[in-house]
XYZ file of C-alpha atoms in Angstrom:
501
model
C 33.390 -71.218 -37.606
C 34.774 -68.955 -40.435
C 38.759 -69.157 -41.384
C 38.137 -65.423 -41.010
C 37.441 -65.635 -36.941
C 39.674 -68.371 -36.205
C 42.473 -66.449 -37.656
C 41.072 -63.434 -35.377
C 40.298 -65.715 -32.306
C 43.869 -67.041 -32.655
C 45.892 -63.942 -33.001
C 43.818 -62.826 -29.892
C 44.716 -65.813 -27.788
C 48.236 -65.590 -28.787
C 48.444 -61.960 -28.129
C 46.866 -62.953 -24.595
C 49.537 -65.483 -24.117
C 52.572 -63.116 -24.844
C 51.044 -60.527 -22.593
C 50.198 -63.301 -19.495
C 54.301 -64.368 -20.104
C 55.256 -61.006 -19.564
C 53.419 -60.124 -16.841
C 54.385 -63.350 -14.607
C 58.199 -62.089 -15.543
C 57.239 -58.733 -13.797
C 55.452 -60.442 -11.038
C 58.517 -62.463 -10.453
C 61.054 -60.155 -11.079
C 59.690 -55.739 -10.445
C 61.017 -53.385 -12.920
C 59.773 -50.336 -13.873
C 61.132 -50.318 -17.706
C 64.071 -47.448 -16.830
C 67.462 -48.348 -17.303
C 70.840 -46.711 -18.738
C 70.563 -43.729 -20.800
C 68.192 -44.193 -23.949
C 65.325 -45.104 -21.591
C 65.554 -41.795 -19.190
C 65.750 -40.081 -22.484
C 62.957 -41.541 -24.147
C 60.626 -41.278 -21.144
C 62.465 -37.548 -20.484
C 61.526 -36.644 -23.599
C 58.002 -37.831 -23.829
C 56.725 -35.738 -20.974
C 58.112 -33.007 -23.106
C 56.657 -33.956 -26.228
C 53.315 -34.467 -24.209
C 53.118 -30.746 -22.584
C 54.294 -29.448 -26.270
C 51.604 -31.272 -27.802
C 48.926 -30.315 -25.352
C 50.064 -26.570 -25.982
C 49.737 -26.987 -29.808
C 53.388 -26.401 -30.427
C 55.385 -28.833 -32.535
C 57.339 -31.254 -31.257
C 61.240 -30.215 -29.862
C 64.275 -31.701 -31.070
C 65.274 -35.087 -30.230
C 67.994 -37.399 -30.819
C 66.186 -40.164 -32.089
C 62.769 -40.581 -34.065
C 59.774 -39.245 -32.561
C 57.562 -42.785 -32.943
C 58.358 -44.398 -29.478
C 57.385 -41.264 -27.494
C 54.389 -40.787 -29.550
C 53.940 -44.395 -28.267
C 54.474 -43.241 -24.608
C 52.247 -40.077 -24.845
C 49.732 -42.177 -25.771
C 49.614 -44.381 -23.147
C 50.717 -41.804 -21.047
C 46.562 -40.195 -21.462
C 45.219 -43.456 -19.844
C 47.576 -44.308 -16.996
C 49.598 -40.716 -16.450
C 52.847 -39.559 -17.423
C 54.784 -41.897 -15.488
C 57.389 -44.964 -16.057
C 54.215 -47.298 -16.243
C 53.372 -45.637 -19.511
C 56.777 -45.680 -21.376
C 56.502 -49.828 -20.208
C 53.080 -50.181 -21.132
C 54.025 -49.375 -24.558
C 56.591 -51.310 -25.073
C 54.207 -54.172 -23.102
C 51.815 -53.832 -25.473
C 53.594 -53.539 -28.744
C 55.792 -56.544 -27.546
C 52.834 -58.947 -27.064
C 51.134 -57.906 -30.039
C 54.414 -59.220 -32.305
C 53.238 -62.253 -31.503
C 49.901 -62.198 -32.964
C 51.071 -60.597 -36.138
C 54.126 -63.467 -36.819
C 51.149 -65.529 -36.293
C 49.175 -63.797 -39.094
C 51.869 -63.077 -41.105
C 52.943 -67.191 -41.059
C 48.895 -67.923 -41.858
C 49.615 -65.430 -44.845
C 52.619 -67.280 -46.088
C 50.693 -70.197 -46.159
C 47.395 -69.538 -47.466
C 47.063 -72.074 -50.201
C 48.236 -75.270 -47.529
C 46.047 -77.225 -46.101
C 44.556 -74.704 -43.021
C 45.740 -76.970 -40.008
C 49.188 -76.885 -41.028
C 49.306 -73.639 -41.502
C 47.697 -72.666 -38.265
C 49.635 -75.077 -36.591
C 52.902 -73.592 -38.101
C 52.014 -70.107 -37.357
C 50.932 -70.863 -33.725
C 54.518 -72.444 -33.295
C 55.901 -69.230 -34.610
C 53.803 -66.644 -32.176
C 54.665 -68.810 -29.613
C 58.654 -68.383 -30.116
C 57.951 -64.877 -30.488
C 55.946 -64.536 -26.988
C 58.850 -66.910 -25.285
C 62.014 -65.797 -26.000
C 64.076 -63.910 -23.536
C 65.388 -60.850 -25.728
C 61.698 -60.162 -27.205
C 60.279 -60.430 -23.263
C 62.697 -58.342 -22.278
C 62.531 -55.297 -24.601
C 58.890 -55.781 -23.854
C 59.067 -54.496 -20.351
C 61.477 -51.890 -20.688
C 61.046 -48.385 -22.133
C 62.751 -48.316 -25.575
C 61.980 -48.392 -29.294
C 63.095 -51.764 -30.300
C 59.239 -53.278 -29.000
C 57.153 -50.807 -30.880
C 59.369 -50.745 -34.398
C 58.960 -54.576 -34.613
C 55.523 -54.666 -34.643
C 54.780 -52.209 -37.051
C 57.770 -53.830 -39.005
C 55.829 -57.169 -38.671
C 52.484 -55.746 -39.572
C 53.661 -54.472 -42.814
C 54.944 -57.271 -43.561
C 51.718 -59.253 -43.275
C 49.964 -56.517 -44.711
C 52.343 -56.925 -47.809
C 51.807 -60.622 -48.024
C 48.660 -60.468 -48.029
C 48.562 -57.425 -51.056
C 51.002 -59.913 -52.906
C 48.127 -62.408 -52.502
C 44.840 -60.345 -53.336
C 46.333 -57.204 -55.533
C 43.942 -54.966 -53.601
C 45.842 -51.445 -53.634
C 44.203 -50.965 -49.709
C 46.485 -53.417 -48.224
C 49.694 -52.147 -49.990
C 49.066 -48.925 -48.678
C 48.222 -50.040 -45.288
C 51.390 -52.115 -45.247
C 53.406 -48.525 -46.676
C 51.877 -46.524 -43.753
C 52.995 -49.660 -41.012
C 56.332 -49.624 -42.304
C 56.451 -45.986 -42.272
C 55.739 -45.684 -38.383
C 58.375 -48.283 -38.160
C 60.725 -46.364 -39.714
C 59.740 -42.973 -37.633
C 60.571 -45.633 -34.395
C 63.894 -46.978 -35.623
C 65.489 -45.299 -38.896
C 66.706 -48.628 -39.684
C 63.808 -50.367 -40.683
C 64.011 -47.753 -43.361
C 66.262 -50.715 -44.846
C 62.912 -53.193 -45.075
C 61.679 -51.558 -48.131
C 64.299 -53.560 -50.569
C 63.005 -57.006 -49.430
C 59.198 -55.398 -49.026
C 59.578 -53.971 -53.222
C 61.436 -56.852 -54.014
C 58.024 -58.897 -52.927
C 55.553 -56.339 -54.393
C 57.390 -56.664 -57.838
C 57.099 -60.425 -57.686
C 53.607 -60.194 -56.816
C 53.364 -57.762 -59.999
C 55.569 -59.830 -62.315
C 52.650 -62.528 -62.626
C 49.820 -59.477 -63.083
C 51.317 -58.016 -65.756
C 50.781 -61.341 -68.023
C 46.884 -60.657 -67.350
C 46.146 -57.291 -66.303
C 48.966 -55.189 -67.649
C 50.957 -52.603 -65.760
C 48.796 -49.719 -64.970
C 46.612 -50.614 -62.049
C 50.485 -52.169 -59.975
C 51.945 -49.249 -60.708
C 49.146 -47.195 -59.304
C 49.165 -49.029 -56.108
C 52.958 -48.534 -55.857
C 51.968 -44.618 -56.596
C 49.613 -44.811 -53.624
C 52.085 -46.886 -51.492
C 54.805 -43.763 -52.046
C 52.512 -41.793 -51.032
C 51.153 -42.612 -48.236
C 54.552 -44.325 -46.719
C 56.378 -41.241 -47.798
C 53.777 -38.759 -45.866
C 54.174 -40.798 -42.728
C 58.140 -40.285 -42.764
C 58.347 -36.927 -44.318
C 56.112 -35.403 -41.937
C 58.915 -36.468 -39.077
C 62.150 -35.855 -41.836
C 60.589 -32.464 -42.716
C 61.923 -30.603 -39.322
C 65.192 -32.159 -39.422
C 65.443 -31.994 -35.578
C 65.537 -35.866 -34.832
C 67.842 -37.143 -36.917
C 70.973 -36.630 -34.777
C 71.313 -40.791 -34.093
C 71.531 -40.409 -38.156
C 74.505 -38.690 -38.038
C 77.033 -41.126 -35.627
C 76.318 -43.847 -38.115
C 79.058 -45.416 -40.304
C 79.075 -48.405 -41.994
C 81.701 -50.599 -43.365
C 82.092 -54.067 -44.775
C 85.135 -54.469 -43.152
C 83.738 -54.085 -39.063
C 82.116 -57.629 -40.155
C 85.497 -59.361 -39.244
C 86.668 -57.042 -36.892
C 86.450 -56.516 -33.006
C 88.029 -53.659 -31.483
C 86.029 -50.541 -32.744
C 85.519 -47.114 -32.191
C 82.335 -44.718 -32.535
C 80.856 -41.923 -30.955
C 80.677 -43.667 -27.808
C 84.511 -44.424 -27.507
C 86.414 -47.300 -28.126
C 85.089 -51.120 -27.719
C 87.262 -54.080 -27.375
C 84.280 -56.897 -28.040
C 84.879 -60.362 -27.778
C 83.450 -61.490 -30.500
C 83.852 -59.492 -34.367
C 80.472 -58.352 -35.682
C 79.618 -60.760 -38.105
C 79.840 -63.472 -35.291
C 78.026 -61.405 -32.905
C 75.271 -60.936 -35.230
C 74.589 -64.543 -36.050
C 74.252 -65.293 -32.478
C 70.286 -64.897 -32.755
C 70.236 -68.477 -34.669
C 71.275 -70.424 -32.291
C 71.577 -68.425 -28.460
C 69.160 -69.136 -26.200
C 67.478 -65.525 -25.563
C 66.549 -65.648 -29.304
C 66.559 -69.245 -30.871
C 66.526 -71.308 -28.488
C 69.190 -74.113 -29.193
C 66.511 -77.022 -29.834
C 64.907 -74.980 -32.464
C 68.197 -75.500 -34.788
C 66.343 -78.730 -36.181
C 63.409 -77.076 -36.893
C 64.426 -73.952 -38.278
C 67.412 -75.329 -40.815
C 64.520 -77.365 -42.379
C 62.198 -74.686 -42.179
C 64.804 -72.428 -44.570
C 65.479 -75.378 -46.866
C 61.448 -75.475 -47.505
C 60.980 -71.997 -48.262
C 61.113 -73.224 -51.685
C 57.296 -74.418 -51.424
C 55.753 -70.586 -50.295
C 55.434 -67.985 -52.818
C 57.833 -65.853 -54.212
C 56.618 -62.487 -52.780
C 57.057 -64.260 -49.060
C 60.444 -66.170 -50.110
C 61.472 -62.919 -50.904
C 60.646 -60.980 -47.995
C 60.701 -64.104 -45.616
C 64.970 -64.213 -46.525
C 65.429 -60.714 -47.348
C 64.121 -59.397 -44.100
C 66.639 -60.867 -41.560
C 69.789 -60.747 -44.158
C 69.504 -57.374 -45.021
C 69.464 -55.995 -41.090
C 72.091 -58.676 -40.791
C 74.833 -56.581 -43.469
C 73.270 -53.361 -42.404
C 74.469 -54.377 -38.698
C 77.817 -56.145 -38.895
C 78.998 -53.261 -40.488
C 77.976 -50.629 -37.704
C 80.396 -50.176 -34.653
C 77.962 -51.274 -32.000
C 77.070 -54.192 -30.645
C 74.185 -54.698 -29.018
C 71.319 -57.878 -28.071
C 68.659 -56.021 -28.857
C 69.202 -54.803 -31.980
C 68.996 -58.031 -33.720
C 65.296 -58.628 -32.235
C 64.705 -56.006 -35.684
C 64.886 -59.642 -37.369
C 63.406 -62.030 -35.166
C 59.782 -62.906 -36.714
C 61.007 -64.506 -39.654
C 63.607 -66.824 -37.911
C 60.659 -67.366 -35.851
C 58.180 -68.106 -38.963
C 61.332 -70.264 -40.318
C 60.911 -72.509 -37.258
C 56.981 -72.805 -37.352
C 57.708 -73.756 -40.858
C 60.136 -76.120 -40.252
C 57.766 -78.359 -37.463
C 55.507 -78.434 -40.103
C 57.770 -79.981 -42.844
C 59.011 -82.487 -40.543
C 55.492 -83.930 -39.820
C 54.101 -83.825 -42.901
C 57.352 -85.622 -44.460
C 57.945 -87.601 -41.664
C 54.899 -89.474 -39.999
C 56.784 -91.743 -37.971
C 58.150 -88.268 -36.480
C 55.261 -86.766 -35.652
C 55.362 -87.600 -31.970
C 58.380 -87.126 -31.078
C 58.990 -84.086 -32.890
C 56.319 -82.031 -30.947
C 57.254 -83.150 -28.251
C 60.442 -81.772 -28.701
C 59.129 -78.594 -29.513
C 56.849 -77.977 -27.096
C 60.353 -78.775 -24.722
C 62.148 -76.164 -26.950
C 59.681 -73.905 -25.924
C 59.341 -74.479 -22.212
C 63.198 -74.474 -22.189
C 63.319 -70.979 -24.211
C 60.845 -69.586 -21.268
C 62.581 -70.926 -18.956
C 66.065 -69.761 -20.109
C 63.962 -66.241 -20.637
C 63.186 -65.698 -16.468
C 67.068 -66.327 -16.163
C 67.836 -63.803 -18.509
C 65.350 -61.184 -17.138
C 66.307 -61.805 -14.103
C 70.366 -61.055 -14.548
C 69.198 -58.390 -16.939
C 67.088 -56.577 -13.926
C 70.228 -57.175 -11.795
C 72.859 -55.391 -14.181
C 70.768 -52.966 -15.593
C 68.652 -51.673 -12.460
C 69.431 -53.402 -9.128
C 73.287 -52.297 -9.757
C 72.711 -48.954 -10.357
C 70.050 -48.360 -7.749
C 72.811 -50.048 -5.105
C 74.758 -46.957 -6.622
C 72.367 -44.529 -5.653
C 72.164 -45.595 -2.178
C 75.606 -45.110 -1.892
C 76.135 -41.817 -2.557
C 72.677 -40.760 -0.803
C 74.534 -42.464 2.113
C 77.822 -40.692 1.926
C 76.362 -37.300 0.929
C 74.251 -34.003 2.313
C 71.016 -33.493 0.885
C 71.206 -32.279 -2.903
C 74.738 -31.632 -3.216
C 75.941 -31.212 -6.700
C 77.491 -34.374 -8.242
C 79.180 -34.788 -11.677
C 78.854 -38.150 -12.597
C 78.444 -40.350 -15.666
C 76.614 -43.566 -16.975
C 74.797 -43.526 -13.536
C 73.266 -39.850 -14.150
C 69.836 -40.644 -15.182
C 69.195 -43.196 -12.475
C 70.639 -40.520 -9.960
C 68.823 -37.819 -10.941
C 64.997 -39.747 -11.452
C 66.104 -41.726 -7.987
C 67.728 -39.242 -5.420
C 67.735 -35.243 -4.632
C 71.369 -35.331 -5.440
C 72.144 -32.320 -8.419
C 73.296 -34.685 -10.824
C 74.684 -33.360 -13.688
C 76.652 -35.564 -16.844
C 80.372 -35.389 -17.161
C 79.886 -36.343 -21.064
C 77.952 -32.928 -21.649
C 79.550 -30.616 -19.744
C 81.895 -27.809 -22.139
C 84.714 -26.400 -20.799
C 83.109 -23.023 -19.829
C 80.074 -25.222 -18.059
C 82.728 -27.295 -16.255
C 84.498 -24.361 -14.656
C 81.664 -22.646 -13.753
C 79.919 -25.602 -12.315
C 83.383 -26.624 -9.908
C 85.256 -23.257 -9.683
C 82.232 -21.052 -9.812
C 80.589 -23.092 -6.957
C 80.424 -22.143 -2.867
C 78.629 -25.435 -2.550
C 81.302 -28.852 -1.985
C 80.978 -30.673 -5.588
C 81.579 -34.494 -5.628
C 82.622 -36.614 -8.291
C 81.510 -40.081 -9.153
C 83.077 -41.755 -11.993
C 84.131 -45.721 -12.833
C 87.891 -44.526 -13.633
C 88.248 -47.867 -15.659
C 85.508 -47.145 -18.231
C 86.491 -43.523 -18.412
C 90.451 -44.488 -19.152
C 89.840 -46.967 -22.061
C 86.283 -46.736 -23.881
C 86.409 -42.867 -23.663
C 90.116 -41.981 -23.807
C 90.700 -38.673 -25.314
C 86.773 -38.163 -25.600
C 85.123 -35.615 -23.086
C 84.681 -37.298 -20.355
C 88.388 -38.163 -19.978
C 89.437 -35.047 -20.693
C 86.878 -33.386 -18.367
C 88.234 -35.483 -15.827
C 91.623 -35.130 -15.780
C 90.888 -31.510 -15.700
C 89.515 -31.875 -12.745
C 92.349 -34.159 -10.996
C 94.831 -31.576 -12.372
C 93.148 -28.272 -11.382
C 91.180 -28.142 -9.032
C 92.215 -31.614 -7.153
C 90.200 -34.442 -6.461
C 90.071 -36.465 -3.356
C 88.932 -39.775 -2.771
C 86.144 -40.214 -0.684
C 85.142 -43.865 -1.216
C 84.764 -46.374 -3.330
C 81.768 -49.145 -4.355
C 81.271 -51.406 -7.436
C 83.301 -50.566 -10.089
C 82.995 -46.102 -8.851
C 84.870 -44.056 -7.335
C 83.312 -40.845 -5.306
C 85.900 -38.044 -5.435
C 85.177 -34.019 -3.368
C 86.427 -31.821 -5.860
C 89.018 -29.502 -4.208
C 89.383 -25.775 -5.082
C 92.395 -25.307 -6.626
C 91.001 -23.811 -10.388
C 92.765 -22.118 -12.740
C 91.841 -22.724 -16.447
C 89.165 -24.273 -18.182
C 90.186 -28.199 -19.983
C 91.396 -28.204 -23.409
């Protein structure tokens, strides 16, 4: 059998793998991928991309980047525009991360001997297709699924230019990193480490070939890459994620921070929270720490080109993220693969230096790994309880204390009221004032309130939704109604007289 097919037949199986994992967590544990906000509004706005596309019109503005409900359109022609589709996506795209770490690690170590390299680069698919925080952006509708594996692709696809100089596979990797930057801007940030390993790769063709035919390939890369995100840039209609942005060295040490979401008192300061991914369980599992730290220390005997990019990659979405103002798990899965391919590296350089190791040391990896899936079904689990079971137990509620489609001004909870319930749900943090009065004061119809008073007082304290509710408790009166979780259901009185300031 050709290197050629057992690279294929590999990547195949270990795509299979990742898929079967994530299945058995949605056997075990239902979910239909919608959660939060971003979700709705991904899936929202995908049906509407859909019908415009169908009608030949060009796409509508959006908040984010177009890529993930491009994704979900697609997808959406073979099983319907429904929630299955936005998951199916992010299913798909999650599983096949796994196969390219796995190509990208065979890459990396082309010139070893081929068992250890397929052995390393099993080891890293395998971490990919295990871990919690990968597994669970698989099943649920967002971007962070479908970025990485474009982000992953290019990066084998630039490996592998570094290795054969054939202008094809720089391009290829330009147009892969250019769909992962029209998913998540961010990845935008990839091209320093991704040049820095093209003009390494160049650096030793330019003592026998000259400089004409690298810097043609970079022409065609520009090109190519550049058509990809220009033809998304060019309307200037979804870049409005773009513009809550900030960035500052100084958030790396800091904890208490405020953006366009409010203020956030986190317990740990960004730089800490960031790191997490080397050694917490839903990313690196704790028994990998062996196995990884050596893995780093012999990146010395790869390539430059994959050095570069194999270090570059996670440290420069590291700075690029303690320096934002949010924190979030899944952002830091934009890094994962090459912890991952450190790991798969590491195992190797332990039993190749260390004979007498050999034994025990896979064992202990193949318990890492059980452990890591393991620790994964917890994690879904309590992530399917906070993120959907909650809120659904919220939408009961009010569908038991209230008439048939009565208007309800609520927040956090409005997508999952409005795609779950008849209630008129409308969202506290987008009314105006003119909207606000109209909607209460303008209004026959009894209009209810359901807020969490806690998270309204703090994180959004002089932001919209506080002021929009005090309005409300000042104006036209609020009364209590009941309480559940966290909420509080208010009947908005009548007593109106001037819009909120």
């Amino acid at each position: 059998m050709t290197k050629r097919r057992i690279v294929l037949l590999d990547a195949a199986g270990l795509f299979g793998i990742a898929l079967l994992l994530r299945a058995v967590v949605l056997a075990l544990f239902p979910f239909d991928g919608l959660y939060g906000q971003d979700a709705f509004a991904y899936y929202d706005y995908a049906g509407v991309l859909r019908t415009a596309l169908e009608h030949g019109h060009t796409p509508p503005p959006f908040f984010w980047p177009i890529g993930y409900p491009l994704h979900i359109v697609a997808t959406s022609w073979i099983v319907g525009m429904k929630p299955l589709a936005g998951q199916l996506a992010s299913l798909m795209a999650g599983s096949l991360v796994a196969a390219f770490t796995y190509a990208l690690v065979r890459e990396v170590m082309f010139d070893f001997e081929a068992r250890r390299a397929r052995r390393a680069a099993v080891v890293a698919a395998l971490i990919v297709a295990v871990t919690g925080q990968s597994i669970i952006s698989s099943i649920s509708t967002m971007a962070d699924a479908t970025a990485l594996v474009w982000a992953t692709a290019s990066a084998w696809l630039t490996i592998r230019y570094a290795r054969t100089m054939r202008p094809g596979w720089l391009a290829l990797a330009a147009i892969s990193l250019g769909l992962a930057v029209v998913t998540r801007w961010g990845n935008s940030l990839l091209a320093v480490p991704w040049v820095l390993g093209v003009l390494l790769a160049w650096r030793r063709q330019w003592l026998t070939v000259g400089w004409i035919r690298p810097l043609a390939s970079g022409g065609l890369a520009i090109l190519v890459g550049g058509i990809v995100v220009g033809l998304q840039l060019a309307s200037g209609s979804h870049t409005g994620d773009l513009q809550v942005y900030t960035w500052n060295p100084l958030h790396a040490v800091q904890s208490t921070l405020t953006n366009a979401d409010g203020t956030f008192n986190y317990e740990l300061p960004m730089g800490l929270f960031y790191a997490q991914p080397l050694l917490h369980p839903s990313y690196l599992f704790p028994l990998f720490a062996p196995f990884w730290i050596v893995g780093l220390w012999s990146l010395g005997r790869v390539g430059e080109p994959a050095r570069a990019l194999l270090v570059g990659w996670p440290l420069i979405v590291y700075l690029f993220l303690i320096g934002v103002t949010w924190q979030n798990p899944r952002f830091a899965l934009a890094c994962f693969p090459p912890l991952a391919a450190w790991t798969g590296l590491g195992l190797d350089a332990l039993l190749e230096r260390r004979v007498r190791w050999r034994t025990a040391a896979s064992v202990f990896m193949i318990v890492a790994l059980v452990g890591a899936y393991a620790w994964s079904l917890r994690a879904v689990r309590r992530f399917g309880t906070e993120m959907k079971t909650v809120p659904l137990e919220h939408v009961q509620f009010l569908v038991s204390q209230l008439p048939a489609r009565v208007p309800v001004i609520s927040f956090g909870l409005t997508h999952t009221i409005e795609h779950y319930s008849d209630l008129q749900v409308s969202d506290i943090f987008l009314e105006t004032q003119e909207s606000l009065q109209e909607r209460v004061c303008g209004n026959r119809d009894l209009v209810y309130v359901y807020l969490n008073l806690d998270n309204v007082g703090k994180q959004w304290q002089g932001k919209a939704p506080d002021q929009n509710y005090r309005w409300l408790r000042e104006q036209p009166g609020l009364e209590e109604v009941g309480r559940f979780k966290g909420y509080t259901l208010f009947r908005v009185g009548r007593g109106c007289a001037s819009a909120p300031d």
